[in-house]
Short mmCIF file of C-alpha atoms in Angstrom, two decimals:
data_model
loop_
_atom_site.label_atom_id
_atom_site.label_comp_id
_atom_site.label_asym_id
_atom_site.label_seq_id
_atom_site.Cartn_x
_atom_site.Cartn_y
_atom_site.Cartn_z
CA MET E 1 0.61 38.66 -13.92
CA ARG E 2 3.89 37.08 -12.87
CA LYS E 3 2.06 34.72 -10.49
CA LEU E 4 -0.33 33.71 -13.28
CA LEU E 5 2.55 32.97 -15.66
CA GLN E 6 4.26 30.83 -13.02
CA SER E 7 1.08 28.82 -12.48
CA LEU E 8 0.64 28.32 -16.24
CA LEU E 9 4.23 27.12 -16.60
CA LEU E 10 3.76 24.67 -13.74
CA LEU E 11 0.58 23.33 -15.33
CA LEU E 12 2.28 22.89 -18.72
CA ALA E 13 5.09 21.04 -17.01
CA ALA E 14 2.65 18.70 -15.33
CA LEU E 15 0.80 17.99 -18.57
CA MET E 16 3.71 17.77 -21.03
CA VAL E 17 6.88 16.71 -19.23
CA PRO E 18 7.41 12.92 -18.96
CA ALA E 19 6.70 11.41 -15.56
CA ALA E 20 9.40 11.52 -12.92
CA ALA E 21 11.69 8.53 -12.53
CA GLY E 22 9.86 5.59 -11.04
CA ALA E 23 6.47 6.37 -12.64
CA ALA E 24 4.70 3.15 -13.68
CA TYR E 25 3.58 3.91 -17.26
CA VAL E 26 6.33 4.62 -19.83
CA GLN E 27 5.48 5.49 -23.45
CA VAL E 28 7.43 3.30 -25.90
CA ALA E 29 5.64 4.27 -29.15
CA GLU E 30 2.68 6.35 -30.28
CA GLY E 31 -0.28 5.10 -28.23
CA VAL E 32 1.80 2.27 -26.70
CA TYR E 33 2.84 2.17 -23.05
CA ARG E 34 4.79 -0.18 -20.81
CA ASP E 35 4.59 -0.92 -17.10
CA GLY E 36 7.35 -3.34 -16.25
CA SER E 37 6.76 -6.42 -18.38
CA THR E 38 3.16 -5.45 -19.24
CA LEU E 39 2.38 -3.72 -22.55
CA PHE E 40 -0.66 -1.51 -23.16
CA ILE E 41 -1.83 -0.70 -26.69
CA THR E 42 -4.53 1.98 -26.77
CA SER E 43 -7.62 1.76 -28.99
CA GLY E 44 -6.43 4.37 -31.51
CA VAL E 45 -3.33 2.42 -32.57
CA THR E 46 -3.53 0.98 -36.12
CA SER E 47 0.11 -0.04 -36.59
CA LEU E 48 2.97 -0.99 -34.29
CA GLY E 49 5.54 0.15 -36.87
CA MET E 50 9.07 -1.03 -36.11
CA LEU E 51 8.42 -1.71 -32.41
CA GLN E 52 10.09 -4.85 -31.05
CA VAL E 53 8.88 -6.21 -27.72
CA ASN E 54 8.63 -9.41 -25.68
CA PRO E 55 6.23 -8.65 -22.77
CA SER E 56 4.72 -11.19 -20.41
CA VAL E 57 1.23 -9.56 -20.54
CA ILE E 58 -0.39 -7.50 -23.32
CA TYR E 59 -3.55 -5.39 -23.09
CA CYS E 60 -4.59 -4.42 -26.64
CA TYR E 61 -7.76 -2.29 -26.69
CA ALA E 62 -7.93 -1.83 -30.49
CA THR E 63 -11.01 -3.53 -31.96
CA VAL E 64 -9.03 -4.15 -35.20
CA PRO E 65 -5.65 -5.84 -34.62
CA PRO E 66 -2.89 -3.25 -35.29
CA ALA E 67 -0.58 -4.04 -38.19
CA CYS E 68 2.72 -5.60 -37.16
CA VAL E 69 5.65 -7.43 -38.73
CA SER E 70 7.26 -10.78 -38.16
CA ASN E 71 9.72 -9.54 -35.55
CA THR E 72 7.39 -7.14 -33.69
CA PHE E 73 6.95 -9.81 -31.02
CA THR E 74 10.16 -11.66 -30.30
CA GLY E 75 8.19 -14.21 -28.32
CA TYR E 76 4.55 -15.31 -28.08
CA GLY E 77 4.32 -16.61 -24.50
CA ALA E 78 2.51 -13.53 -23.25
CA THR E 79 -1.13 -13.54 -22.09
CA LEU E 80 -2.97 -11.40 -24.63
CA HIS E 81 -6.03 -9.48 -23.39
CA VAL E 82 -8.27 -8.13 -26.19
CA PRO E 83 -11.84 -6.74 -26.45
CA THR E 84 -14.48 -9.44 -26.15
CA SER E 85 -15.97 -8.56 -29.54
CA SER E 86 -12.58 -8.88 -31.27
CA MET E 87 -11.57 -12.37 -30.24
CA VAL E 88 -12.08 -13.80 -33.74
CA SER E 89 -10.14 -10.94 -35.37
CA TYR E 90 -7.06 -11.52 -33.19
CA PHE E 91 -7.44 -15.26 -33.58
CA THR E 92 -7.00 -14.95 -37.34
CA ALA E 93 -4.85 -11.81 -37.80
CA GLN E 94 -1.32 -12.29 -39.14
CA TYR E 95 1.27 -12.70 -36.36
CA TRP E 96 -1.38 -12.12 -33.71
CA TYR E 97 -2.59 -15.68 -34.27
CA ASN E 98 0.73 -16.94 -32.84
CA PHE E 99 -0.39 -16.09 -29.30
CA THR E 100 -1.75 -19.23 -27.62
CA ASN E 101 -3.20 -17.60 -24.50
CA VAL E 102 -5.81 -15.04 -25.62
CA VAL E 103 -8.44 -13.64 -23.20
CA GLY E 104 -11.40 -11.54 -24.34
CA ASP E 105 -11.71 -9.19 -21.34
CA ALA E 106 -9.82 -6.00 -22.25
CA VAL E 107 -11.79 -2.87 -21.27
CA GLU E 108 -9.85 0.35 -21.87
CA PRO E 109 -9.71 3.01 -19.12
CA GLN E 110 -11.53 6.10 -20.39
CA ALA E 111 -10.78 8.60 -17.63
CA VAL E 112 -9.02 9.01 -14.31
CA THR E 113 -10.26 11.46 -11.69
CA ILE E 114 -8.61 12.74 -8.52
CA ASN E 115 -10.31 13.50 -5.21
CA SER E 116 -8.81 17.00 -4.99
CA THR E 117 -7.53 19.38 -7.66
CA GLU E 118 -6.20 21.95 -5.17
CA ALA E 119 -4.35 21.39 -1.89
CA VAL E 120 -2.57 23.71 0.52
CA ILE E 121 -0.18 21.95 2.90
CA GLU E 122 2.23 23.17 5.54
CA ILE E 123 5.87 22.08 5.52
CA GLY E 124 6.21 18.65 7.14
CA GLN E 125 2.55 17.79 6.84
CA GLN E 126 0.95 15.17 4.61
CA TYR E 127 -2.13 15.13 2.42
CA SER E 128 -3.81 11.99 1.09
CA LEU E 129 -4.85 11.93 -2.58
CA SER E 130 -6.88 9.17 -4.19
CA ALA E 131 -7.84 8.44 -7.78
CA SER E 132 -10.68 6.57 -9.47
CA ILE E 133 -10.86 5.06 -12.94
CA THR E 134 -13.85 4.78 -15.24
CA PRO E 135 -15.39 2.56 -16.32
CA GLY E 136 -15.42 0.43 -13.20
CA ASP E 137 -14.43 -2.74 -15.07
CA ALA E 138 -11.46 -1.16 -16.86
CA MET E 139 -8.22 -3.14 -16.89
CA PRO E 140 -5.85 -2.16 -15.37
CA HIS E 141 -7.54 -0.42 -12.47
CA THR E 142 -4.37 1.04 -10.94
CA VAL E 143 -2.65 4.40 -11.22
CA SER E 144 0.87 5.78 -10.87
CA TRP E 145 1.78 8.99 -9.06
CA SER E 146 4.43 11.61 -9.86
CA THR E 147 5.39 15.16 -8.88
CA THR E 148 6.69 18.01 -11.02
CA ASP E 149 9.00 19.18 -8.22
CA ALA E 150 10.17 16.78 -5.54
CA THR E 151 11.94 19.65 -3.74
CA VAL E 152 8.50 21.13 -2.98
CA ALA E 153 6.41 17.98 -2.39
CA THR E 154 6.85 14.26 -2.86
CA VAL E 155 4.17 11.66 -3.46
CA SER E 156 4.13 7.98 -2.52
CA ALA E 157 2.89 5.06 -4.59
CA SER E 158 -0.40 5.26 -2.67
CA GLY E 159 -0.94 8.99 -3.31
CA LEU E 160 0.28 10.32 0.05
CA VAL E 161 1.75 13.80 -0.53
CA THR E 162 4.47 15.08 1.81
CA ALA E 163 5.24 18.81 1.91
CA ILE E 164 9.00 19.50 1.75
CA ALA E 165 9.57 23.23 1.15
CA PRO E 166 7.52 26.37 0.37
CA GLY E 167 6.46 26.60 -3.25
CA GLU E 168 4.08 25.14 -5.82
CA CYS E 169 4.03 21.94 -7.82
CA TYR E 170 1.62 19.57 -9.50
CA ILE E 171 0.91 16.00 -8.43
CA ARG E 172 -0.11 13.85 -11.36
CA THR E 173 -1.94 10.52 -11.31
CA THR E 174 -1.78 8.41 -14.47
CA CYS E 175 -3.48 5.32 -15.85
CA ILE E 176 -1.81 4.46 -19.19
CA ASP E 177 -2.47 7.65 -21.24
CA LYS E 178 -5.18 9.12 -18.97
CA GLN E 179 -4.20 11.49 -16.17
CA ALA E 180 -5.49 13.97 -13.58
CA ILE E 181 -3.70 16.82 -11.84
CA CYS E 182 -3.70 18.29 -8.32
CA HIS E 183 -2.15 21.73 -7.79
CA VAL E 184 -0.24 21.70 -4.49
CA THR E 185 0.86 24.81 -2.61
CA VAL E 186 3.28 24.28 0.27
CA THR E 187 3.25 27.03 2.88
CA PRO E 188 5.65 27.71 5.77
CA GLU E 189 4.80 25.82 8.93
CA LEU E 190 2.15 27.68 10.90
CA ILE E 191 2.38 28.05 14.64
CA THR E 192 0.06 25.62 16.43
CA ILE E 193 -1.24 26.96 19.73
CA THR E 194 -2.57 24.56 22.35
CA LEU E 195 -4.17 25.43 25.68
CA ASP E 196 -3.98 23.41 28.86
CA LYS E 197 -7.77 23.69 29.12
CA HIS E 198 -10.38 23.49 26.37
CA GLU E 199 -13.32 24.01 28.70
CA ALA E 200 -13.60 25.65 32.12
CA ARG E 201 -16.18 26.75 34.66
CA LEU E 202 -15.75 29.95 36.60
CA LEU E 203 -17.52 31.76 39.42
CA PRO E 204 -18.29 35.48 39.04
CA ASN E 205 -15.40 37.66 40.31
CA HIS E 206 -13.04 34.70 40.05
CA MET E 207 -10.02 34.41 37.80
CA LEU E 208 -8.93 31.53 35.60
CA THR E 209 -5.35 31.09 34.35
CA LEU E 210 -4.69 29.41 31.01
CA THR E 211 -1.31 28.27 29.73
CA ALA E 212 -0.66 28.49 25.99
CA THR E 213 2.00 26.36 24.29
CA CYS E 214 3.25 27.23 20.79
CA SER E 215 4.69 24.60 18.46
CA PRO E 216 7.21 25.32 17.16
CA ALA E 217 8.24 27.80 19.83
CA THR E 218 7.94 31.40 18.70
CA SER E 219 8.68 34.89 19.90
CA ALA E 220 5.55 36.20 18.15
CA ASP E 221 3.18 38.18 20.33
CA LEU E 222 0.04 36.38 21.45
CA VAL E 223 -3.37 38.03 21.47
CA VAL E 224 -6.43 36.86 23.38
CA THR E 225 -10.07 37.75 22.77
CA SER E 226 -13.46 36.87 24.24
CA SER E 227 -16.68 36.30 22.35
CA ASP E 228 -18.47 38.13 25.18
CA ASN E 229 -16.47 40.49 27.39
CA GLU E 230 -19.48 41.03 29.61
CA VAL E 231 -19.37 37.35 30.63
CA ALA E 232 -15.62 36.71 30.72
CA MET E 233 -12.80 39.18 30.08
CA PRO E 234 -9.28 37.93 29.17
CA ARG E 235 -5.85 39.52 29.34
CA ILE E 236 -2.20 38.45 29.03
CA VAL E 237 0.17 39.12 31.93
CA ASN E 238 3.81 37.93 31.79
CA GLY E 239 2.92 35.36 29.18
CA LYS E 240 0.04 33.93 31.19
CA ILE E 241 -3.56 34.22 30.03
CA GLN E 242 -5.92 35.34 32.77
CA VAL E 243 -9.70 35.24 32.39
CA LEU E 244 -11.97 37.12 34.79
CA GLY E 245 -15.52 35.82 35.28
CA LEU E 246 -18.03 38.67 35.32
CA ALA E 247 -21.60 37.47 34.76
CA GLU E 248 -23.45 34.20 34.33
CA GLY E 249 -23.24 32.84 30.76
CA GLY E 250 -20.80 31.41 28.26
CA ALA E 251 -17.90 32.90 26.31
CA THR E 252 -15.28 31.56 23.91
CA ILE E 253 -11.72 32.62 24.72
CA THR E 254 -9.55 32.57 21.58
CA VAL E 255 -5.74 32.73 21.59
CA SER E 256 -3.79 33.49 18.39
CA THR E 257 -0.66 35.30 17.22
CA ALA E 258 -0.70 38.99 16.37
CA ASP E 259 0.42 38.24 12.80
CA GLY E 260 -2.31 35.62 12.31
CA LEU E 261 0.15 32.95 11.08
CA CYS E 262 -1.10 30.27 13.42
CA HIS E 263 -3.66 27.64 14.26
CA SER E 264 -5.52 29.38 17.07
CA ALA E 265 -6.76 27.68 20.22
CA GLN E 266 -10.00 28.13 22.12
CA CYS E 267 -11.35 27.55 25.59
CA GLN E 268 -15.10 27.50 26.27
CA VAL E 269 -15.66 29.32 29.56
CA THR E 270 -18.91 29.02 31.50
CA VAL E 271 -19.52 31.51 34.29
CA TYR E 272 -22.10 30.05 36.67
CA THR E 273 -23.98 31.23 39.76
CA ALA E 274 -22.10 31.14 43.05
CA VAL E 275 -23.80 28.10 44.61
CA GLY E 276 -21.68 27.08 47.57
CA ASP E 277 -20.30 30.56 48.28
CA VAL E 278 -22.08 30.50 51.61
CA ASN E 279 -20.21 33.43 53.20
CA CYS E 280 -20.23 35.53 49.98
CA ASP E 281 -16.47 36.12 49.93
CA GLY E 282 -16.25 35.28 46.22
CA TYR E 283 -14.77 31.80 46.77
CA VAL E 284 -16.09 28.31 47.36
CA ASN E 285 -13.78 26.59 49.82
CA ILE E 286 -13.55 25.01 53.28
CA THR E 287 -14.51 28.28 55.01
CA ASP E 288 -17.97 27.93 53.40
CA VAL E 289 -18.33 24.51 55.03
CA THR E 290 -17.50 26.07 58.41
CA SER E 291 -19.94 28.94 57.83
CA LEU E 292 -22.69 26.53 56.82
CA ILE E 293 -22.19 24.35 59.92
CA ASP E 294 -22.15 27.44 62.14
CA PHE E 295 -25.40 28.59 60.52
CA LEU E 296 -27.10 25.23 61.15
CA LEU E 297 -25.94 25.27 64.79
CA SER E 298 -26.82 28.93 65.41
CA PRO E 299 -28.96 30.43 62.60
CA SER E 300 -29.74 33.57 64.56
CA THR E 301 -26.12 34.62 65.03
CA THR E 302 -24.51 33.48 61.72
CA GLN E 303 -25.06 35.43 58.52
CA VAL E 304 -25.05 33.41 55.27
CA ASN E 305 -26.50 33.68 51.80
CA VAL E 306 -29.34 31.15 52.04
CA THR E 307 -29.64 30.79 48.25
CA ASN E 308 -25.96 29.93 47.90
CA ALA E 309 -26.15 27.69 50.99
CA ASP E 310 -28.83 25.47 49.38
CA THR E 311 -26.13 23.45 47.65
CA ASP E 312 -28.30 20.39 46.93
CA LYS E 313 -31.07 22.66 45.53
CA SER E 314 -33.70 21.08 47.74
CA GLY E 315 -35.35 24.39 48.61
CA GLY E 316 -34.08 24.43 52.19
CA VAL E 317 -30.80 24.53 54.12
CA ASN E 318 -29.91 21.46 56.18
CA ILE E 319 -27.17 18.93 56.89
CA ALA E 320 -27.52 17.48 53.35
CA ASP E 321 -26.15 20.78 52.01
CA VAL E 322 -22.98 20.30 54.07
CA THR E 323 -22.52 16.87 52.53
CA ALA E 324 -23.13 18.22 49.01
CA LEU E 325 -20.64 21.06 49.56
CA ILE E 326 -17.95 18.70 50.82
CA ASP E 327 -18.55 16.37 47.86
CA TYR E 328 -18.18 19.33 45.51
CA LEU E 329 -14.86 20.36 47.06
CA LEU E 330 -13.58 16.78 46.76
CA GLN E 331 -14.90 15.98 43.27
CA GLY E 332 -15.15 19.32 41.48
CA TYR E 333 -18.82 19.10 40.51
CA TRP E 334 -22.16 19.24 42.29
CA PRO E 335 -24.30 16.13 42.93
CA GLY E 336 -26.46 15.47 39.90
CA GLU E 337 -24.03 17.20 37.53
CA GLU E 338 -21.73 15.45 35.08
CA PRO E 339 -17.93 15.43 35.36
CA TRP E 340 -16.77 18.07 32.87
CA ASN E 341 -14.97 16.69 29.80
CA ASP E 342 -13.47 18.87 27.07
CA TRP E 343 -15.37 19.15 23.81
CA VAL E 344 -15.11 20.92 20.46
CA ASP E 345 -17.74 22.31 18.11
CA LEU E 346 -16.52 21.56 14.57
CA GLY E 347 -19.41 23.38 12.91
CA LEU E 348 -21.03 20.18 11.64
CA PRO E 349 -24.47 20.45 9.98
CA SER E 350 -26.18 18.45 12.74
CA GLY E 351 -24.56 20.50 15.52
CA THR E 352 -22.93 17.37 16.97
CA ILE E 353 -20.29 18.17 19.60
CA TRP E 354 -17.25 15.85 19.81
CA ALA E 355 -14.99 15.21 22.79
CA THR E 356 -11.39 16.39 22.43
CA CYS E 357 -9.85 13.27 23.96
CA ASN E 358 -10.56 9.54 24.09
CA VAL E 359 -12.47 7.87 26.90
CA GLY E 360 -9.89 7.01 29.55
CA ALA E 361 -7.38 9.58 28.22
CA SER E 362 -5.91 12.57 30.04
CA SER E 363 -5.03 14.60 26.93
CA PRO E 364 -5.92 14.71 23.21
CA GLU E 365 -2.71 12.80 22.39
CA ASP E 366 -3.27 10.08 25.03
CA TYR E 367 -4.57 6.80 23.55
CA GLY E 368 -6.95 6.19 26.46
CA ASP E 369 -8.68 2.88 27.16
CA TYR E 370 -9.58 0.08 24.75
CA PHE E 371 -13.03 -1.50 24.81
CA ALA E 372 -14.67 -4.48 23.15
CA TRP E 373 -17.91 -3.25 21.56
CA GLY E 374 -20.73 -3.26 24.10
CA GLU E 375 -18.34 -3.51 27.05
CA THR E 376 -17.64 -0.60 29.38
CA ALA E 377 -14.27 -1.46 30.95
CA PRO E 378 -10.84 -2.30 29.49
CA LYS E 379 -9.40 -5.77 30.02
CA ASP E 380 -6.20 -7.79 29.50
CA TYR E 381 -7.34 -10.13 26.73
CA TYR E 382 -9.65 -9.46 23.76
CA ALA E 383 -11.17 -12.53 22.11
CA PRO E 384 -14.56 -14.22 21.66
CA SER E 385 -13.87 -16.34 24.73
CA THR E 386 -13.70 -13.20 26.91
CA TYR E 387 -16.42 -11.21 25.16
CA LYS E 388 -19.36 -10.27 27.38
CA TRP E 389 -22.06 -10.94 24.77
CA TRP E 390 -20.71 -14.24 23.41
CA GLN E 391 -21.28 -17.67 24.88
CA GLU E 392 -19.88 -21.05 23.88
CA TYR E 393 -20.21 -24.50 25.43
CA ASN E 394 -20.70 -28.19 24.70
CA ASP E 395 -24.32 -29.27 25.14
CA ALA E 396 -25.57 -32.46 26.78
CA ASN E 397 -24.86 -34.42 23.59
CA GLY E 398 -21.32 -33.11 23.36
CA TYR E 399 -22.04 -30.77 20.45
CA TYR E 400 -20.23 -27.42 20.45
CA THR E 401 -22.66 -24.48 20.63
CA SER E 402 -21.79 -20.80 20.39
CA GLY E 403 -23.34 -17.45 19.51
CA TYR E 404 -24.21 -13.93 20.56
CA THR E 405 -26.51 -13.33 23.53
CA LYS E 406 -27.23 -9.65 22.77
CA TYR E 407 -27.15 -7.34 19.73
CA CYS E 408 -27.97 -9.89 17.06
CA THR E 409 -30.22 -9.54 14.01
CA HIS E 410 -29.57 -12.90 12.35
CA SER E 411 -30.44 -16.19 14.01
CA SER E 412 -27.45 -17.96 12.44
CA TYR E 413 -25.16 -15.87 14.67
CA GLY E 414 -27.24 -15.92 17.87
CA LEU E 415 -26.84 -18.52 20.57
CA ASN E 416 -29.37 -21.25 19.76
CA GLY E 417 -30.96 -18.92 17.18
CA PHE E 418 -31.17 -15.89 19.51
CA VAL E 419 -32.27 -12.62 17.85
CA ASP E 420 -33.07 -9.27 19.50
CA ASN E 421 -32.73 -7.01 16.40
CA LYS E 422 -30.77 -4.41 18.38
CA ILE E 423 -28.37 -2.43 16.18
CA GLU E 424 -27.70 0.48 18.60
CA LEU E 425 -25.98 0.04 21.97
CA ASP E 426 -28.14 0.46 25.04
CA PRO E 427 -26.80 3.23 27.32
CA GLU E 428 -25.72 0.72 29.97
CA ASP E 429 -23.44 -0.94 27.37
CA ASP E 430 -22.07 2.36 26.02
CA ALA E 431 -18.48 3.00 27.23
CA ALA E 432 -18.86 6.79 26.93
CA TYR E 433 -22.18 6.88 28.80
CA VAL E 434 -20.99 4.63 31.63
CA ASN E 435 -17.56 6.23 32.08
CA TRP E 436 -18.39 9.90 31.42
CA GLY E 437 -22.06 10.16 32.35
CA THR E 438 -25.40 10.75 30.70
CA SER E 439 -24.22 13.73 28.63
CA TRP E 440 -22.00 11.50 26.50
CA ARG E 441 -22.53 8.67 24.02
CA MET E 442 -20.47 6.70 21.54
CA PRO E 443 -21.16 8.16 18.07
CA SER E 444 -23.71 6.68 15.70
CA LEU E 445 -22.89 5.62 12.13
CA LYS E 446 -24.65 8.78 10.91
CA GLN E 447 -22.46 10.98 13.12
CA ILE E 448 -19.30 9.20 11.96
CA GLN E 449 -20.30 9.62 8.32
CA GLU E 450 -21.01 13.32 8.91
CA LEU E 451 -17.54 13.71 10.44
CA CYS E 452 -15.92 12.02 7.41
CA ASP E 453 -17.94 13.98 4.86
CA ASN E 454 -17.60 17.47 6.36
CA CYS E 455 -14.07 17.61 7.81
CA SER E 456 -10.69 17.74 6.13
CA TRP E 457 -8.23 15.12 7.39
CA GLN E 458 -4.46 15.51 7.72
CA CYS E 459 -1.94 12.95 8.89
CA ILE E 460 0.29 14.79 11.37
CA GLN E 461 2.56 14.31 14.36
CA ARG E 462 1.38 16.22 17.44
CA ASN E 463 3.47 16.36 20.59
CA GLY E 464 5.33 13.28 19.35
CA VAL E 465 2.12 11.32 18.65
CA TYR E 466 1.00 10.37 15.13
CA GLY E 467 -2.64 10.69 14.17
CA GLN E 468 -5.22 12.57 12.11
CA LEU E 469 -6.03 16.26 12.52
CA LEU E 470 -9.65 16.93 11.56
CA THR E 471 -10.64 20.47 10.60
CA GLY E 472 -14.35 21.26 10.68
CA PRO E 473 -16.33 23.65 8.47
CA ASN E 474 -15.89 26.43 11.07
CA GLY E 475 -12.09 25.96 11.25
CA ASN E 476 -12.04 24.26 14.67
CA THR E 477 -9.90 21.14 14.90
CA MET E 478 -9.89 17.76 16.64
CA PHE E 479 -6.97 15.33 16.93
CA LEU E 480 -7.43 11.55 16.74
CA PRO E 481 -4.28 9.70 17.84
CA ALA E 482 -3.28 6.60 15.89
CA ALA E 483 -3.94 4.34 18.87
CA GLY E 484 -4.11 1.04 16.96
CA GLY E 485 -6.20 -1.74 18.46
CA ARG E 486 -6.00 -4.73 20.77
CA TRP E 487 -6.37 -8.35 19.72
CA GLY E 488 -5.71 -11.04 22.31
CA SER E 489 -3.13 -9.52 24.66
CA SER E 490 -1.33 -7.53 21.94
CA LEU E 491 -1.53 -3.88 20.93
CA ASP E 492 -1.15 -3.63 17.15
CA GLY E 493 -0.87 -0.64 14.85
CA ALA E 494 -0.27 2.00 17.53
CA GLY E 495 1.50 4.94 15.90
CA SER E 496 0.39 4.03 12.38
CA ASN E 497 -3.40 3.52 12.35
CA GLY E 498 -6.49 4.15 14.41
CA SER E 499 -9.93 2.62 14.85
CA TYR E 500 -12.73 4.21 16.89
CA TRP E 501 -16.00 2.43 17.69
CA SER E 502 -19.43 3.67 16.72
CA ARG E 503 -22.46 2.52 18.68
CA THR E 504 -24.02 1.06 15.49
CA LEU E 505 -24.04 -2.59 14.48
CA SER E 506 -23.98 -3.48 10.78
CA ASP E 507 -27.13 -5.29 9.69
CA ASP E 508 -25.20 -6.93 6.83
CA PRO E 509 -24.48 -10.59 7.76
CA SER E 510 -20.93 -10.56 6.34
CA GLY E 511 -18.13 -12.69 7.67
CA PRO E 512 -18.39 -15.20 10.50
CA GLU E 513 -20.11 -12.64 12.72
CA GLN E 514 -21.99 -9.39 12.40
CA LEU E 515 -19.57 -6.48 12.26
CA VAL E 516 -19.61 -3.03 13.85
CA PHE E 517 -19.11 0.31 12.10
CA ASP E 518 -16.15 2.44 13.18
CA ILE E 519 -13.80 5.25 12.14
CA ALA E 520 -10.65 3.76 10.63
CA PHE E 521 -7.54 5.48 9.28
CA ASP E 522 -3.86 5.13 8.47
CA ALA E 523 -1.38 7.41 6.72
CA GLY E 524 -3.15 7.08 3.37
CA TYR E 525 -6.78 6.30 4.19
CA TRP E 526 -9.62 7.49 6.41
CA GLY E 527 -13.34 6.74 6.55
CA ASN E 528 -15.90 4.45 8.15
CA ASP E 529 -15.13 0.74 8.20
CA PHE E 530 -16.15 -2.50 9.92
CA PHE E 531 -14.51 -4.51 12.70
CA THR E 532 -15.34 -7.58 14.74
CA ARG E 533 -16.90 -6.59 18.04
CA GLU E 534 -14.59 -8.69 20.22
CA ASP E 535 -11.56 -6.51 19.32
CA GLY E 536 -10.37 -3.75 21.61
CA HIS E 537 -10.73 -0.27 20.08
CA THR E 538 -10.71 3.29 21.39
CA VAL E 539 -13.80 5.48 21.90
CA ARG E 540 -14.21 9.16 20.98
CA ALA E 541 -17.49 10.34 22.49
CA VAL E 542 -20.13 12.79 21.27
CA ARG E 543 -21.96 15.14 23.62
CA VAL E 544 -25.70 14.82 24.07
CA PRO E 545 -27.44 18.23 24.13
#
């Protein structure tokens, strides 16, 4: 009951108490509001009473001019916006006829809505709110933001909420006399656990060691579980997490705190057959190479496991298996397999799996490489003149000619009218496919839209790097660092915004060239956007089943 009363009091405060200092719309009379030197008179006002004003702009939504007196307006230089149907009435009404600049375009805002009415934020984190006004042609089309308790959470002019201390408050967005409310609960900072590996492969009867890092550091006890103890069994010894491979299959190892006040971390462990363990000692190492060579030289006197010795899976044991085994020891994966890159299942409706770091990066916080769209290697200078699929020259008559030579759906942008109607990158032009192998692709527009629609986004700082933390429907998370982008030889926006290529070209011929869809975000915005293909942006890959 006490909790309910507190919530009711907070809500009454948000609805009834005047906006905090700095709010844009200030009530100066019944139904009359001011924002700086602009005056707003709502449609229900019939008289301005004893009000005295001298604004520079007036929006009067009343269809019948409100009654006023000779000194209501101490000057008539303001631009007066009135309903279109009431132009004649204001043109002839006493005192109103003194205004010389009258515009019939005033449409009164009828409602303001907010993108979230409930938000739970940890101390130090941020949450982006946005508001929309109906009807779409209402004037003004801007809102102000205020908080009922700045000691709990503050809000910026763009709607970015910052959690300050544990507690509850209401964030209010206002457009003249219309408002919407978001109830914000600030919780203590949860422990974020990160693992040094998000994905690992393990032989049966082998042990894997994982290192967990807690931020902020904590003395809380860690617990570790496996989704299938018959495949992989974990334990904690002296603060280290050890996982024992038991049988072929997959298992999810989850690390959390005993009290549950944390963001848990997971590692997907795959236990695979012991190909390469030629001498069956439980390990794949240089002694297996020696055993395999001895077997080829003297098969009658050397005992090996022939199945494990067929490392190239050709159906027989020969010198090619020695080469394959040596390659495996040097590279960490068998010929024909893909290099293993970390991934996360966010629980998206399509089942799409996303990589946990950028192409060219060594960790989730690392920016990685920057690519022009349709190019597969980073470079020093990003411009049309260096773009692989753009050509420009002076023809035999001295006329300048330029245009795209691939991925073009409109002849006005193609070189000499070139069109191929390709709107999806071919694999050989896909930076993820070329750099990470055939199991990876740059995401499509549909996959980007699914990510935006089904995940919650939070602007955070992680290991000293700013970016967006995405939380999927199943609670798993993915971090996108604010890596900025490259134009010419400069890196711009790093630490404040991010832009990640899709593999999908926009078919809308906007701007001087056809644009490419991407994921774009800053501290107060996230979603799909467009960019020119010659720019250098980062790539976050999706895994092909």
